Coordinates of C-alpha atoms in Angstrom, one line a residue:
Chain A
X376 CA 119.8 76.8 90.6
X377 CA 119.7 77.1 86.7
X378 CA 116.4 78.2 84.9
X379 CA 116.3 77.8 81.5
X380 CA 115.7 80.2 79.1
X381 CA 112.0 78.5 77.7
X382 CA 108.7 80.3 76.5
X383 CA 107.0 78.7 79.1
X384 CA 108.9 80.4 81.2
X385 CA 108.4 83.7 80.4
X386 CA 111.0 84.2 77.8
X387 CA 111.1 84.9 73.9
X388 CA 112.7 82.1 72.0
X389 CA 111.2 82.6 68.7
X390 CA 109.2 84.8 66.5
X391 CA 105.3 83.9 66.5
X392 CA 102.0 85.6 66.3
X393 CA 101.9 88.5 68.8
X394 CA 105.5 88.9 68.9
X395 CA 107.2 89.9 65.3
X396 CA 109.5 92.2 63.6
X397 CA 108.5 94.9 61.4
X398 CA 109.9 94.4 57.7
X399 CA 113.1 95.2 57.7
X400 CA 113.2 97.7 54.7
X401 CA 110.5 100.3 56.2
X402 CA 112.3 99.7 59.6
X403 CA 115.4 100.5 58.5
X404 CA 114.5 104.0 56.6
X405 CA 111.5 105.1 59.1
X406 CA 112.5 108.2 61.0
X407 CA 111.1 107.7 65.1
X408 CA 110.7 103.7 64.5
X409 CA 108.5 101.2 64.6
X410 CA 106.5 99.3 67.1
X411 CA 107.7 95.6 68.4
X412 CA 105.4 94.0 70.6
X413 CA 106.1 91.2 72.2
X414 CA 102.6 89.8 73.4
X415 CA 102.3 86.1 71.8
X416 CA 99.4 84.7 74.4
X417 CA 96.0 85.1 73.8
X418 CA 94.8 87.4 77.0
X419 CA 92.0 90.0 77.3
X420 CA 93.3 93.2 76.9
X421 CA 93.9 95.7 74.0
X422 CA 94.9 98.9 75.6
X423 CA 97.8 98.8 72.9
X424 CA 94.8 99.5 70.5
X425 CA 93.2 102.1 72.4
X426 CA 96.2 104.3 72.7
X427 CA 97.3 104.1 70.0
X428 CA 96.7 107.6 67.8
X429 CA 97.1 106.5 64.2
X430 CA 95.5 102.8 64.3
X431 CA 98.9 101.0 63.6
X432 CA 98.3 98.6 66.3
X433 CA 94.8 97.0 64.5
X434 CA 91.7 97.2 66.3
X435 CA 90.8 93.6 67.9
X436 CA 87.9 92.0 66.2
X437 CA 88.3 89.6 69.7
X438 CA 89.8 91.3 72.8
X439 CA 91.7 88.7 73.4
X440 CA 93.7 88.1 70.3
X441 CA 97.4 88.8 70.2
X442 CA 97.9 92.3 68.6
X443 CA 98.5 92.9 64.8
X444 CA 100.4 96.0 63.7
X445 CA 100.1 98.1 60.5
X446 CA 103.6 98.8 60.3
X447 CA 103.0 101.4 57.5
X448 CA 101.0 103.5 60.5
X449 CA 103.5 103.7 63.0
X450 CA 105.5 106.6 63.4
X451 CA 107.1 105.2 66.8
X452 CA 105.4 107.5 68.5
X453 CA 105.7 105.0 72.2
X454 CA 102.0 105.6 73.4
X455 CA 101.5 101.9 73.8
X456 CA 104.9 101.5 75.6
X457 CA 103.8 103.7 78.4
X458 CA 100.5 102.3 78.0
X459 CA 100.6 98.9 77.7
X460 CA 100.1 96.9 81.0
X461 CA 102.3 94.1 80.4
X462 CA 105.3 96.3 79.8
X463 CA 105.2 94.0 76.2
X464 CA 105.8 97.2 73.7
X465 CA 108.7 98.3 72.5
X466 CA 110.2 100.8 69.3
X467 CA 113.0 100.5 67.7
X468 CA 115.1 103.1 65.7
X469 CA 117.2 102.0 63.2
X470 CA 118.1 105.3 61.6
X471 CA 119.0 107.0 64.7
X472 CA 123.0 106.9 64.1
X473 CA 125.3 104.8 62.0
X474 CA 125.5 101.6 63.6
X475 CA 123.4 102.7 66.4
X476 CA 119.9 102.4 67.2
X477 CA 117.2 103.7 69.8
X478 CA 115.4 101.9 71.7
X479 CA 112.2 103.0 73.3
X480 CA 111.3 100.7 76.5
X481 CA 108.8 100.7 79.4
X482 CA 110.8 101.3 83.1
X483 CA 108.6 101.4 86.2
X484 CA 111.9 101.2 88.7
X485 CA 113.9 103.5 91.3
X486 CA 116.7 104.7 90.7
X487 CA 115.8 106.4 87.3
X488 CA 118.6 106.3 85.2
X489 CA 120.8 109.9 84.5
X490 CA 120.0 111.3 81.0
X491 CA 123.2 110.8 79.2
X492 CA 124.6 107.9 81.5
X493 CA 125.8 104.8 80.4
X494 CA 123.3 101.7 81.4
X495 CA 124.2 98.1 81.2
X496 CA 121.1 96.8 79.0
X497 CA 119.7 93.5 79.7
X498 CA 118.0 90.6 77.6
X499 CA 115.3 88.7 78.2
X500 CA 116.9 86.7 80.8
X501 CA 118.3 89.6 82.3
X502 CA 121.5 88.6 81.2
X503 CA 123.6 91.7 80.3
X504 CA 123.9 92.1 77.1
X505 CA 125.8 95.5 75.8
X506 CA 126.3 99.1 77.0
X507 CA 123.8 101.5 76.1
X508 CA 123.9 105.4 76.3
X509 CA 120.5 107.2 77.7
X510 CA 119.2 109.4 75.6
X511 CA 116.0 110.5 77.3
X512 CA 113.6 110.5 80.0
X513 CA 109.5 110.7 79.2
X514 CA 106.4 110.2 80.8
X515 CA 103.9 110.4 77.9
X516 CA 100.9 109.8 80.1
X517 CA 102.2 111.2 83.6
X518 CA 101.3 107.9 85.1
X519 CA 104.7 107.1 86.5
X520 CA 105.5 104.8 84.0
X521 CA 108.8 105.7 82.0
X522 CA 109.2 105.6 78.6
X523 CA 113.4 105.3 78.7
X524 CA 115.3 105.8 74.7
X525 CA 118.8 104.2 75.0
X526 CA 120.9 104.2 72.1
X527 CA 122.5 100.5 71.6
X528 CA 124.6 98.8 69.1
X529 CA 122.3 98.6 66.1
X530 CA 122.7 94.9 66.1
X531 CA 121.8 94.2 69.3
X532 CA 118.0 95.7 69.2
X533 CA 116.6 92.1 69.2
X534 CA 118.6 90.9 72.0
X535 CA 118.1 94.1 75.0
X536 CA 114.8 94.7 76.7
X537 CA 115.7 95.8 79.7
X538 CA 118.2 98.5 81.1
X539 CA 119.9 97.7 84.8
X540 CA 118.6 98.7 87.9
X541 CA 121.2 100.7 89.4
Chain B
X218 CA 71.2 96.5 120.6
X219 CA 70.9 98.8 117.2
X220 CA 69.0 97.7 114.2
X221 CA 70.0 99.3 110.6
X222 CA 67.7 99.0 108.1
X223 CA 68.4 99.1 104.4
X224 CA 67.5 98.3 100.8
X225 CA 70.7 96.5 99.9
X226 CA 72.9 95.2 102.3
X227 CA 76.5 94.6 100.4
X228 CA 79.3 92.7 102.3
X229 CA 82.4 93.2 101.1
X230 CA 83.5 96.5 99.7
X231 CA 86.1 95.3 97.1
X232 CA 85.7 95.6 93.2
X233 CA 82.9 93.5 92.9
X234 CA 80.9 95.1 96.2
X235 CA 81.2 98.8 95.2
X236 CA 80.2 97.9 91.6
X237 CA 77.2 96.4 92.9
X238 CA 76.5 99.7 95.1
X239 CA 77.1 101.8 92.4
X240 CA 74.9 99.8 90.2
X241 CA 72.3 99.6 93.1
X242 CA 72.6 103.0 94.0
X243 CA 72.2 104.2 90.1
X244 CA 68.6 102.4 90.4
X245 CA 67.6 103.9 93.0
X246 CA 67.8 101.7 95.8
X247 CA 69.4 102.7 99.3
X248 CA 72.9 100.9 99.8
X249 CA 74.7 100.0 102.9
X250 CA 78.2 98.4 102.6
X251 CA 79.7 96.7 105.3
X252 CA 83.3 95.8 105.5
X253 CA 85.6 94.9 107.2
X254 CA 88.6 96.5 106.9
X255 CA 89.4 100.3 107.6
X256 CA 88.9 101.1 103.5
X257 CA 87.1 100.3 100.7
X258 CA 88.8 99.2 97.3
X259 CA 89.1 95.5 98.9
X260 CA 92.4 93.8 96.8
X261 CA 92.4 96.8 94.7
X262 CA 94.1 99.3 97.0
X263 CA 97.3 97.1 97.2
X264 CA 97.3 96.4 92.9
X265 CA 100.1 99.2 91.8
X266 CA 100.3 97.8 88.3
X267 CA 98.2 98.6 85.4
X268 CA 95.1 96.0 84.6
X269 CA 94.6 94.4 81.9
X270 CA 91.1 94.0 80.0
X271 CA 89.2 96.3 77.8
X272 CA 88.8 100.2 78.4
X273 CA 84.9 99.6 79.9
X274 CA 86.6 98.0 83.0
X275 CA 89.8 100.7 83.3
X276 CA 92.5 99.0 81.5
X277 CA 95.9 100.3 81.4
X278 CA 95.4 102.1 85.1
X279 CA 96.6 100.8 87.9
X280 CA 94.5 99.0 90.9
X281 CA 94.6 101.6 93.2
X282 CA 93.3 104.0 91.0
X283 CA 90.8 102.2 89.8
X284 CA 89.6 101.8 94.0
X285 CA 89.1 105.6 93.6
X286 CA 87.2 105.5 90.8
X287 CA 84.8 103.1 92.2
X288 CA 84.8 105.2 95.4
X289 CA 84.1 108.4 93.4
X290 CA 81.3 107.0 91.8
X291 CA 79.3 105.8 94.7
X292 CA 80.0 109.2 96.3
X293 CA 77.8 110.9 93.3
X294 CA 75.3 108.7 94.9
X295 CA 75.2 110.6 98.3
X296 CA 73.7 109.6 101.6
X297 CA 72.3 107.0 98.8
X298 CA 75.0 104.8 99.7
X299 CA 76.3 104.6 103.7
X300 CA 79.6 102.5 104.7
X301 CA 80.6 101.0 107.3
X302 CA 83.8 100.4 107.8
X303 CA 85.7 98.1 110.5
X304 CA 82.5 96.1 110.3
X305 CA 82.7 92.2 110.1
X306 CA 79.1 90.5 109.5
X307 CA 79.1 87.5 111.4
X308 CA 76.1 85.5 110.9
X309 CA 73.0 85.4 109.0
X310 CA 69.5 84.6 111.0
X311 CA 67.1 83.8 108.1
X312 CA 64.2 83.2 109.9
X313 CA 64.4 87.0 111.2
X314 CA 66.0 88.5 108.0
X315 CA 68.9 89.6 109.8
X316 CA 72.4 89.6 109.8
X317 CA 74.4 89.8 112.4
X318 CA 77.7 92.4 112.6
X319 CA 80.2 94.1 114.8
X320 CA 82.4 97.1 114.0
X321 CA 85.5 97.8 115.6
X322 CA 85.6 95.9 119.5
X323 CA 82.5 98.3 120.4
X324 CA 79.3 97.6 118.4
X325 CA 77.6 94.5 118.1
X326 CA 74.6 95.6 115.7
X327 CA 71.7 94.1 113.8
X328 CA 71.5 94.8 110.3
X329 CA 67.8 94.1 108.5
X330 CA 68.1 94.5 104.6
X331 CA 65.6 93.4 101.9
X332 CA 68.4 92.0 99.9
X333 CA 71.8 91.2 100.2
X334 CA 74.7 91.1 98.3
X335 CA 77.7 88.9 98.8
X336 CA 80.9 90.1 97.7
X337 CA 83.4 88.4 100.1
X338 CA 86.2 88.0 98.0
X339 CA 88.5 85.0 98.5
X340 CA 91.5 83.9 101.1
X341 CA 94.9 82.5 100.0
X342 CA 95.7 78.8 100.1
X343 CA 98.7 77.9 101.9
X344 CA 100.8 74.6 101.2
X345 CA 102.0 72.0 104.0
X346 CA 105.7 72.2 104.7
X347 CA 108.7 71.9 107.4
X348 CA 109.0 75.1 109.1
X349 CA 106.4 76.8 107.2
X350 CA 105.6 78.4 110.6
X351 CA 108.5 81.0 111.4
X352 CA 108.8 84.3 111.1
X353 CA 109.5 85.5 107.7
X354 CA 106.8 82.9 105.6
X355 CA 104.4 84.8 104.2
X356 CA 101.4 84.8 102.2
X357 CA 101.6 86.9 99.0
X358 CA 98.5 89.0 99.9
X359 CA 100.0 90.2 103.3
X360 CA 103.9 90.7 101.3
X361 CA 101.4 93.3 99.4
X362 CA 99.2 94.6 102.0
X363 CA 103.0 95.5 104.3
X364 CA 104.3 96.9 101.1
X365 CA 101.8 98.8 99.0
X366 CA 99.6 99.8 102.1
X367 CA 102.2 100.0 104.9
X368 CA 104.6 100.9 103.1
X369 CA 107.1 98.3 104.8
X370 CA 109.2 95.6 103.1
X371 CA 108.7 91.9 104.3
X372 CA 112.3 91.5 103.6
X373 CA 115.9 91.5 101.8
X374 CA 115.6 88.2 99.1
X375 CA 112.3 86.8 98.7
X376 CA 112.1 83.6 97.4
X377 CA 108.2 83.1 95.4
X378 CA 106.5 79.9 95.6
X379 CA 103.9 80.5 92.5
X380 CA 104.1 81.6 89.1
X381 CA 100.6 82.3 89.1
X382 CA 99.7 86.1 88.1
X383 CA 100.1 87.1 91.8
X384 CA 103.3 85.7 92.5
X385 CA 104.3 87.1 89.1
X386 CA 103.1 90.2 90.2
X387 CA 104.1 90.5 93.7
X388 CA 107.7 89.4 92.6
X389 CA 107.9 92.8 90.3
X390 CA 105.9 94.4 92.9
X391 CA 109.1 93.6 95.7
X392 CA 111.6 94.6 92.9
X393 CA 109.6 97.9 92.7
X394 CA 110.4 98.1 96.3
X395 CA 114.0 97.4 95.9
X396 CA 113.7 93.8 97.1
X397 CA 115.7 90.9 95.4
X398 CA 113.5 88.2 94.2
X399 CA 116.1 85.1 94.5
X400 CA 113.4 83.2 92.4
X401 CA 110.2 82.4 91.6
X402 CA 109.1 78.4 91.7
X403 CA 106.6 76.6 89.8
X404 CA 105.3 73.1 90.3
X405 CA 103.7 73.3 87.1
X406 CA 105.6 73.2 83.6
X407 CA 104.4 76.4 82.4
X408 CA 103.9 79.2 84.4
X409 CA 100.4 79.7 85.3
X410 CA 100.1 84.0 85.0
X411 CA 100.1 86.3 82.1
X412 CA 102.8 85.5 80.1
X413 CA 103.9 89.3 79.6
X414 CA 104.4 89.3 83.7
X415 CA 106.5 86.4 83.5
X416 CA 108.5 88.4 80.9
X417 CA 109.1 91.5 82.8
X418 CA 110.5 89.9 85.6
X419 CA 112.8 87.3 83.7
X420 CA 114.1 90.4 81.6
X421 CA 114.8 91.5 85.0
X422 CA 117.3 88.6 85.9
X423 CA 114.6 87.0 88.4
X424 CA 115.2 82.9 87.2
X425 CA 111.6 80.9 86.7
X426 CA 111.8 77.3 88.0
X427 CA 109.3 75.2 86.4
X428 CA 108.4 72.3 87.4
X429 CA 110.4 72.8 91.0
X430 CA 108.9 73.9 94.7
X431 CA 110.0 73.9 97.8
X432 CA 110.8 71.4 100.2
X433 CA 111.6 73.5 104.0
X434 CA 112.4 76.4 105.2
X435 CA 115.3 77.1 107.0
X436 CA 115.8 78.9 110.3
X437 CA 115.4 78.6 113.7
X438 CA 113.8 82.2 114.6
X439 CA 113.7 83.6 111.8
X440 CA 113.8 82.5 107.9
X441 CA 117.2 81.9 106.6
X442 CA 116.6 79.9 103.8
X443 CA 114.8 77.1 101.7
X444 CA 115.3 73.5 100.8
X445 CA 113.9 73.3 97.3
X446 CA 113.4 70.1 94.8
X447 CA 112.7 69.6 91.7
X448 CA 109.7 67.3 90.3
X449 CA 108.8 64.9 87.3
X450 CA 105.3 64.3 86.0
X451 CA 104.1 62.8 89.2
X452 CA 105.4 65.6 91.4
X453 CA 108.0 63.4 93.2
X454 CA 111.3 64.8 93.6
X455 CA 113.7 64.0 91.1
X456 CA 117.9 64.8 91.4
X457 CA 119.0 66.5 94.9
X458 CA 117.8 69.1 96.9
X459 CA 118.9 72.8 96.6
X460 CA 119.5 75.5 99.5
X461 CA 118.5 78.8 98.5
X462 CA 119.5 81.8 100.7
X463 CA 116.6 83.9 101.7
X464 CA 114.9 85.8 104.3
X465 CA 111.6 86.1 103.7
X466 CA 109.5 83.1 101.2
X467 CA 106.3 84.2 99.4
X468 CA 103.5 81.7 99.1
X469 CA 101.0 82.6 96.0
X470 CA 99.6 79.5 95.4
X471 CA 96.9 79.9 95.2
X472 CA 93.0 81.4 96.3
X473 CA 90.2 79.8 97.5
X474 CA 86.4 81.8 97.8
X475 CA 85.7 83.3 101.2
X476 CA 82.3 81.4 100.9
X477 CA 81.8 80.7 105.4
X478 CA 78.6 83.2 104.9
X479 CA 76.9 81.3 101.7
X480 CA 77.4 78.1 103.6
X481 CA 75.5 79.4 106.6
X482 CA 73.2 80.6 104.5
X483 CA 72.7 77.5 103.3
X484 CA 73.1 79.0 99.7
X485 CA 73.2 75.4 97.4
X486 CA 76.6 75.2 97.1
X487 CA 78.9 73.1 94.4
X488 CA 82.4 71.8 94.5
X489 CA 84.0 73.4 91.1
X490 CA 87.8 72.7 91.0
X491 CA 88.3 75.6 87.8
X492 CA 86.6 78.2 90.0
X493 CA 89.4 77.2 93.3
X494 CA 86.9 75.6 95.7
X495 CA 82.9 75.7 96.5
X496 CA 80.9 78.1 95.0
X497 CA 77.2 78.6 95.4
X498 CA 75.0 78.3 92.0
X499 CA 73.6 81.4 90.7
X500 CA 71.4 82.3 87.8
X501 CA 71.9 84.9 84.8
X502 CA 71.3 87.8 87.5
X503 CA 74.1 86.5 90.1
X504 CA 71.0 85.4 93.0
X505 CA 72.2 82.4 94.7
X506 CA 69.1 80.0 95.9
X507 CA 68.4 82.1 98.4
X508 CA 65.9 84.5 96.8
X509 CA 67.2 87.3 98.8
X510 CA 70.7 87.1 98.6
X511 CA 73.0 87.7 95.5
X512 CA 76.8 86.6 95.2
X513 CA 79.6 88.3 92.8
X514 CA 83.3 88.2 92.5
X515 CA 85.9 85.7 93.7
X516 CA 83.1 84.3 96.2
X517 CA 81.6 83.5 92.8
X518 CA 84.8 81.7 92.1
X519 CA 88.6 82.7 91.8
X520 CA 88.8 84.8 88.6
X521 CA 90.0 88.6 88.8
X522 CA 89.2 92.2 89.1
X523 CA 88.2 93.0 86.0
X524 CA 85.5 90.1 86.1
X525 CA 84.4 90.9 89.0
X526 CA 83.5 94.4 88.8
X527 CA 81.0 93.1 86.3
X528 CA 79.7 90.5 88.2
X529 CA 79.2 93.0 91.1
X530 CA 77.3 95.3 87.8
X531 CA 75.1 92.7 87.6
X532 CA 74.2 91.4 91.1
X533 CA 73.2 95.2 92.2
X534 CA 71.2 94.9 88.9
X535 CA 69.9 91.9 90.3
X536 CA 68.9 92.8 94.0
X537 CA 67.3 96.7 92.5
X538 CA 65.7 94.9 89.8
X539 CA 63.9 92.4 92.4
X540 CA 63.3 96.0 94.6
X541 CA 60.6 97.0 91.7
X542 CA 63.3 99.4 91.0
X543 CA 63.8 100.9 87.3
X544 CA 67.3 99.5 86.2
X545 CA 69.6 100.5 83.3
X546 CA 67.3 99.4 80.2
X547 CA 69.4 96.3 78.7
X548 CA 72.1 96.2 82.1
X549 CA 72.4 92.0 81.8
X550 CA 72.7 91.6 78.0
X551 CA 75.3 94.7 78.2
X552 CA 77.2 93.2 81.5
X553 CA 77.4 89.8 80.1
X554 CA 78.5 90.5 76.9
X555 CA 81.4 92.1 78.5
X556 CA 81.7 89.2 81.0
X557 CA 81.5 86.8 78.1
X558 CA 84.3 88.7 76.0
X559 CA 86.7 89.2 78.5
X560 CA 86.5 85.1 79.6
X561 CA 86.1 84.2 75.7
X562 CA 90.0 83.5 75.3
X563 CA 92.3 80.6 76.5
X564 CA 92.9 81.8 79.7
X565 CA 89.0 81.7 80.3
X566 CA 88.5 78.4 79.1
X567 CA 88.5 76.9 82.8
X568 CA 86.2 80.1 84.0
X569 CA 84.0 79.3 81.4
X570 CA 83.8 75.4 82.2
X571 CA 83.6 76.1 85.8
X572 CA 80.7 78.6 85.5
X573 CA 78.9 76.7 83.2
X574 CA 78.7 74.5 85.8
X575 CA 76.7 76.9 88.6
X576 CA 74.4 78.9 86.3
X577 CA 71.2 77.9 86.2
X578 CA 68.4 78.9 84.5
X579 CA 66.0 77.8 87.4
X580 CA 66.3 76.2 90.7
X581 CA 63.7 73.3 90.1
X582 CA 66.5 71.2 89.2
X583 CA 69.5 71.6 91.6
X584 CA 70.0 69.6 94.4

C-alpha cells in the first residue's frame, strides 16, 4: 500500500498561489517571524483575515480567494495559526538561534507534548523528518487549539509541519 | 388524540431548522420544532472542528459550539419558540393541513401549522460490497455520533472509504480520539474535500489512495480486514488486490437528501445529480410548490452547514413573510448575497449548476 506524495492528494509539492515563502531577506532579519500559509485552493473562508490584528494577511476582495500576505505587516504574532480552520498557517523564525529556527504550528492532539522535550517533527507526508526541541505551549484563543513553537534545524523549516503524536 | 397548533411548524432541528426558527421567531411568528432526536444542533453537535466560511456564519469555531449559539438564540425568543424533541413527523394529510407525528413510543399527536418548514437534513449513501454487513462497517455519521456524542471509539485502525470532507474529517476526528486511520481511499483522482483537511491528516502519516476502493471486508464476526483494488479511468480494477488489516471500515461516500416527506407531499420534485439526489424546486424565498411548505438545507440538496444556516435565514423569512408578518427590512437580498458569496468559488461551481436548476421564479412553468 504506497500513496504517493501528489497535490491531489493532499500534499505540497510546489510553491503556488496560496502557499508561498516570505522573501527571504525580511525573513531572515524579522524578530518573532513571518507568516507561511499553506492554503493553495480556492475555498470560502478567510478567518486568516479576520484574526489577524495588523492586516498582514490581506483582506479578501472574494472570500474564496487563496490568502495574500503583506509580509512587511507580520510580526509572527500566530493569531491565524490558532485560528485558522484548516490548520493551513504556520510562522517561521529564522533569527531565533544560529542555525536554528522556530516554528510556530497548529496541534489539536492528546498527548500534548512536555515543554522542553524533544519531538520527532514530521513532513507533509508524515514522514519524520528531524528532531526538534519544544520551546512552548500557547493557547492564544483558549479554544483548545495549540499553538506549539519547536526549535528545528534552520534548514529544515520548509520540510516539518507536524510534530509526533506521542 | 392531541392537536398542536402553530404558526410555523419546522421539522428538523439541525443548522438549517433553528436558523429558520430564529428567523421566524425574530418576525414574530410562533415556532414549533419538531425533531427527532433527543437534541437540537442536528449534524452540528458531532462537528468538533472549526468551520470554515466567513465570520457572518461563525467561522473559525467549532460545530458544536456553533449548535449552542443557534440554541441560545432561539431561547431569547421565549415561549416564542416550543421544541419537541424525540418527535418523528410521519406523514403529511394535505387535505386537513396536518401532519402527522409521534414522540418517544407514547404520543401519537396531530400537529396543524399554517406553514411548514422542512429542514430534514440528508442520510448517508452506502456502497454494495462482500461482507459489507458485519459488525464493525460503519457509516461515517454513526463513527461520529459514537465518538463525539458517546464518547465511544468504533474501533482500533479504521480504514476510510471517502476522501470527501467527511471522511477527511472524521479520519482526523478518530486520530483526535487516538484511533489509527490505516488509510483513507479514493475512487476519484483527486480527493474530493478541502484540500487543507487532506493536508492535516497526510502531515499526520495517514496515506491517501487515489483512485483505489475497496473490494471486501474481511471477517467472519467481526471486521478483520479489507480486500482493496486499485482502478483506471473506467473504475475496473487494475494490478492485484491488497489486504489491509483493520477493525473497523468507515464509509463516507457520500449523502443523499432525506426528501421521504417532500415526496409525500407531492412537493414537484427534480433529479439534480450536483445536489446528491432529488430535490424539490423552490423559488428566491426557499417555498417548494406547495404554497404552505418551505424547504432549506441538505433536503435542499447536499451542500454544508454553513449554507444551510442561510438557507434556513431565508425559508423562516419566507413562511413569516407569507404570515403578514414584518420581516427584517432587506432579509433575502442580505441572505443571498451571503449564499451567493460563499458558493461563488470552485468548489461551488456544481452547487451553483445544480441550483440553478430548481429555482424558479414561478411555478407556471414546471412540470
Amino acid at each position: 500500500m504506497k500513496a504517493s506524495a501528489t497535490f491531489e492528494s493532499g500534499v505540497l509539492t510546489d510553491e503556488r498561489p496560496g502557499a508561498v515563502k516570505p522573501p527571504r531577506d525580511l525573513w531572515e532579519k524579522h524578530k518573532g517571524g513571518l507568516v507561511l500559509v499553506e492554503c493553495p485552493q480556492r475555498i470560502p473562508c478567510n478567518p486568516c483575515n479576520t484574526s489577524c490584528p495588523t492586516g498582514a494577511i490581506v483582506p479578501f476582495e472574494d472570500i474564496n480567494n487563496v490568502p495574500t500576505i503583506n509580509y512587511e505587516k507580520c510580526t509572527g504574532c500566530a493569531m491565524c495559526v490558532a485560528k485558522c480552520p484548516g490548520l493551513a498557517c504556520f510562522v517561521v523564525d529564522l533569527t531565533w538561534g544560529e542555525e536554528i529556527a522556530l516554528l510556530k504550528l497548529p496541534y489539536e492532539m492528546l498527548p500534548l507534548p512536555q515543554k522542553g522535550s524533544t519531538v520527532k517533527c514530521l513532513g507533509r507526508t508524515g514522514e519524520i523528518v528531524c528532531e526538534g526541541k519544544v520551546e512552548n505551549i500557547l493557547e492564544p484563543l483558549k479554544d483548545r487549539t495549540k499553538v506549539v513553537h519547536v526549535a528545528i534545524p534552520s534548514d529544515k523549516v520548509g520540510d516539518v509541519r507536524a510534530i509526533e503524536v506521542a | 388524540m392531541r392537536e398542536l397548533k402553530t404558526d410555523i411548524l419546522v421539522i428538523g432541528g439541525g443548522p438549517a431548522g433553528l436558523s429558520a426558527a430564529a428567523a421566524a421567531a425574530r418576525a414574530g411568528a410562533e415556532v414549533t420544532i419538531a425533531e427527532s432526536d433527543l437534541h437540537l444542533g442536528g449534524q452540528l453537535v458531532k462537528q468538533s472542528h472549526k468551520f470554515f466560511g466567513s465570520k457572518e456564519e461563525y467561522a473559525g469555531i467549532r460545530g458544536f459550539e456553533i449548535a449552542k449559539i443557534l440554541k441560545d438564540e432561539i431561547a431569547q425568543y421565549g415561549s416564542r419558540v416550543s421544541t419537541m424533541l424525540n418527535t418523528t413527523v410521519s406523514g403529511y394529510y394535505g387535505d386537513e393541513g396536518v401532519v402527522t407525528a409521534m414522540t418517544g413510543e407514547e404520543e401519537y399527536l396531530r400537529i396543524a401549522p399554517k406553514r411548514i418548514v422542512i429542514t430534514s437534513g440528508a442520510q448517508e449513501r452506502l456502497i454494495p460490497f462482500p461482507n459489507n454487513d458485519i459488525p464493525g462497517v460503519y457509516g461515517a455519521g454513526a463513527v461520529q455520533t459514537l465518538m463525539n456524542v458517546y464518547g465511544v471509539v468504533p474501533g482500533k485502525r479504521v480504514l476510510m472509504i471517502g476522501a470527501g470532507n467527511i471522511g477527511l474529517i472524521v479520519s482526523y476526528q478518530l486520530m483526535q480520539a487516538g484511533v489509527e486511520v490505516v488509510a483513507i481511499l479514493e475512487a476519484m483522482p483527486k480527493i474530493g474535500g478541502y484540500w487543507v483537511h487532506a493536508a492535516k491528516v497526510r502531515r499526520l502519516g495517514v496515506p491517501i489512495l487515489l483512485r483505489h476502493s475497496i473490494k471486501r471486508a474481511l471477517g467472519g464476526d467481526l471486521v478483520t480486514g479489507a480486500e482493496i483494488l486499485e482502478l483506471d479511468d473506467n473504475f475496473s480494477q487494475v494490478g492485484e488486490t491488497e489486504t489491509v488489516e483493520c477493525d473497523t471500515i468507515c464509509l463516507a461516500v457520500g449523502l443523499t437528501p432525506t426528501n421521504e416527506l417532500l415526496w409525500q407531499v407531492g412537493c414537484k420534485m427534480k433529479y439534480v445529480p450536483f445536489l446528491c439526489g432529488h430535490v424539490p424546486f423552490r423559488d428566491k424565498e426557499m417555498r417548494t410548490s406547495n404554497e404552505k411548505i418551505w424547504m432549506a438545507g441538505d433536503v435542499s440538496g447536499i451542500e454544508e452547514a454553513s449554507a444551510a444556516m442561510i438557507e434556513g435565514r431565508l425559508a423562516g423569512l419566507g413562511a413569516a413573510k407569507s404570515l403578514g408578518l414584518n420581516i427584517e427590512p432587506g432579509g433575502f437580498e442580505k441572505y443571498w448575497s451571503r449564499l451567493n458569496s460563499l458558493r461563488a468559488g470552485e468548489v461551488g461551481e456544481k452547487i451553483r449548476v445544480g441550483v440553478s436548476a430548481v429555482v424558479v421564479d414561478g411555478w407556471a412553468d414546471v412540470q
